[in-house]
Amino acid sequence: MADKTDRLLRDYFSGRLKLMSEIELIHKQEIADITFCLSVLAPEHREVITAYYSDKFTTWDIVCSEMNMSNAAVREWRKDFKKLLNVILQHGDELAHLRQEASQA
């Protein structure tokens, strides 16, 4: 069953989140957070995440078959990505502040 993060990622990859950002500013920050999280992933992890969330009819079995990877590996990558994204979504402002303090020290 899809959770809130899965729906957010589907909206991001479908372009729906960009349209929603024109109505509510919070979506612009979500777009920036997702883009940042994708940018720090290893290329093959980013490719798997993109492949899965870009098409709502794609299953993990299809992604595994196309990428020639184990189901357990790609699901672990997804779990790790979602954890990272949730931390950034919930604590992004705090992390940015800490980063700024650290750079000034």
PDB file of C-alpha atoms in Angstrom, residues 7-67:
ATOM      1  CA  ARG A   7       2.300   9.554  -3.369  1.00  0.00           C
ATOM      2  CA  LEU A   8       4.596  12.579  -3.105  1.00  0.00           C
ATOM      3  CA  LEU A   9       7.218  10.868  -5.257  1.00  0.00           C
ATOM      4  CA  ARG A  10       4.629   9.819  -7.845  1.00  0.00           C
ATOM      5  CA  ASP A  11       3.423  13.434  -7.979  1.00  0.00           C
ATOM      6  CA  TYR A  12       7.022  14.642  -8.360  1.00  0.00           C
ATOM      7  CA  PHE A  13       7.886  12.320 -11.233  1.00  0.00           C
ATOM      8  CA  SER A  14       4.560  12.817 -13.003  1.00  0.00           C
ATOM      9  CA  GLY A  15       4.917  16.607 -12.949  1.00  0.00           C
ATOM     10  CA  ARG A  16       1.798  17.013 -10.841  1.00  0.00           C
ATOM     11  CA  LEU A  17       3.799  18.416  -7.915  1.00  0.00           C
ATOM     12  CA  LYS A  18       5.126  21.193 -10.137  1.00  0.00           C
ATOM     13  CA  LEU A  19       1.578  22.181 -11.038  1.00  0.00           C
ATOM     14  CA  MET A  20       0.549  22.053  -7.388  1.00  0.00           C
ATOM     15  CA  SER A  21       3.488  24.311  -6.479  1.00  0.00           C
ATOM     16  CA  GLU A  22       1.831  27.133  -8.389  1.00  0.00           C
ATOM     17  CA  ILE A  23      -1.029  27.007  -5.880  1.00  0.00           C
ATOM     18  CA  GLU A  24       0.785  26.227  -2.622  1.00  0.00           C
ATOM     19  CA  LEU A  25       4.350  27.322  -1.854  1.00  0.00           C
ATOM     20  CA  ILE A  26       5.076  24.284   0.321  1.00  0.00           C
ATOM     21  CA  HIS A  27       5.221  22.174  -2.823  1.00  0.00           C
ATOM     22  CA  LYS A  28       8.145  24.233  -4.139  1.00  0.00           C
ATOM     23  CA  GLN A  29      10.132  23.232  -1.056  1.00  0.00           C
ATOM     24  CA  GLU A  30       9.098  19.597  -1.510  1.00  0.00           C
ATOM     25  CA  ILE A  31      10.340  19.730  -5.115  1.00  0.00           C
ATOM     26  CA  ALA A  32      13.653  21.204  -3.952  1.00  0.00           C
ATOM     27  CA  ASP A  33      13.982  18.566  -1.212  1.00  0.00           C
ATOM     28  CA  ILE A  34      13.267  15.662  -3.563  1.00  0.00           C
ATOM     29  CA  THR A  35      15.649  17.056  -6.190  1.00  0.00           C
ATOM     30  CA  PHE A  36      18.367  17.401  -3.545  1.00  0.00           C
ATOM     31  CA  CYS A  37      17.839  13.859  -2.246  1.00  0.00           C
ATOM     32  CA  LEU A  38      18.003  12.455  -5.771  1.00  0.00           C
ATOM     33  CA  SER A  39      21.213  14.405  -6.423  1.00  0.00           C
ATOM     34  CA  VAL A  40      23.076  12.743  -3.554  1.00  0.00           C
ATOM     35  CA  LEU A  41      22.171   9.195  -4.597  1.00  0.00           C
ATOM     36  CA  ALA A  42      24.519   6.911  -6.474  1.00  0.00           C
ATOM     37  CA  PRO A  43      23.584   6.963 -10.177  1.00  0.00           C
ATOM     38  CA  GLU A  44      22.281   3.391 -10.210  1.00  0.00           C
ATOM     39  CA  HIS A  45      20.134   4.030  -7.116  1.00  0.00           C
ATOM     40  CA  ARG A  46      18.715   7.194  -8.698  1.00  0.00           C
ATOM     41  CA  GLU A  47      17.975   5.232 -11.877  1.00  0.00           C
ATOM     42  CA  VAL A  48      16.037   2.598  -9.930  1.00  0.00           C
ATOM     43  CA  ILE A  49      14.029   5.173  -7.962  1.00  0.00           C
ATOM     44  CA  THR A  50      13.260   7.111 -11.137  1.00  0.00           C
ATOM     45  CA  ALA A  51      12.268   3.970 -13.034  1.00  0.00           C
ATOM     46  CA  TYR A  52       9.842   2.890 -10.332  1.00  0.00           C
ATOM     47  CA  TYR A  53       8.167   6.206  -9.550  1.00  0.00           C
ATOM     48  CA  SER A  54       7.995   7.527 -13.120  1.00  0.00           C
ATOM     49  CA  ASP A  55       5.320   5.035 -14.163  1.00  0.00           C
ATOM     50  CA  LYS A  56       2.495   4.127 -11.809  1.00  0.00           C
ATOM     51  CA  PHE A  57       2.023   0.812 -13.593  1.00  0.00           C
ATOM     52  CA  THR A  58       5.624  -0.280 -13.026  1.00  0.00           C
ATOM     53  CA  THR A  59       6.175  -2.849 -10.299  1.00  0.00           C
ATOM     54  CA  TRP A  60       9.339  -3.638  -8.384  1.00  0.00           C
ATOM     55  CA  ASP A  61       9.520  -6.934 -10.268  1.00  0.00           C
ATOM     56  CA  ILE A  62       9.628  -5.054 -13.586  1.00  0.00           C
ATOM     57  CA  VAL A  63      12.311  -2.666 -12.293  1.00  0.00           C
ATOM     58  CA  CYS A  64      14.385  -5.586 -10.998  1.00  0.00           C
ATOM     59  CA  SER A  65      14.097  -7.394 -14.301  1.00  0.00           C
ATOM     60  CA  GLU A  66      14.977  -4.322 -16.388  1.00  0.00           C
ATOM     61  CA  MET A  67      17.917  -3.361 -14.135  1.00  0.00           C
TER      62      MET A  67
END
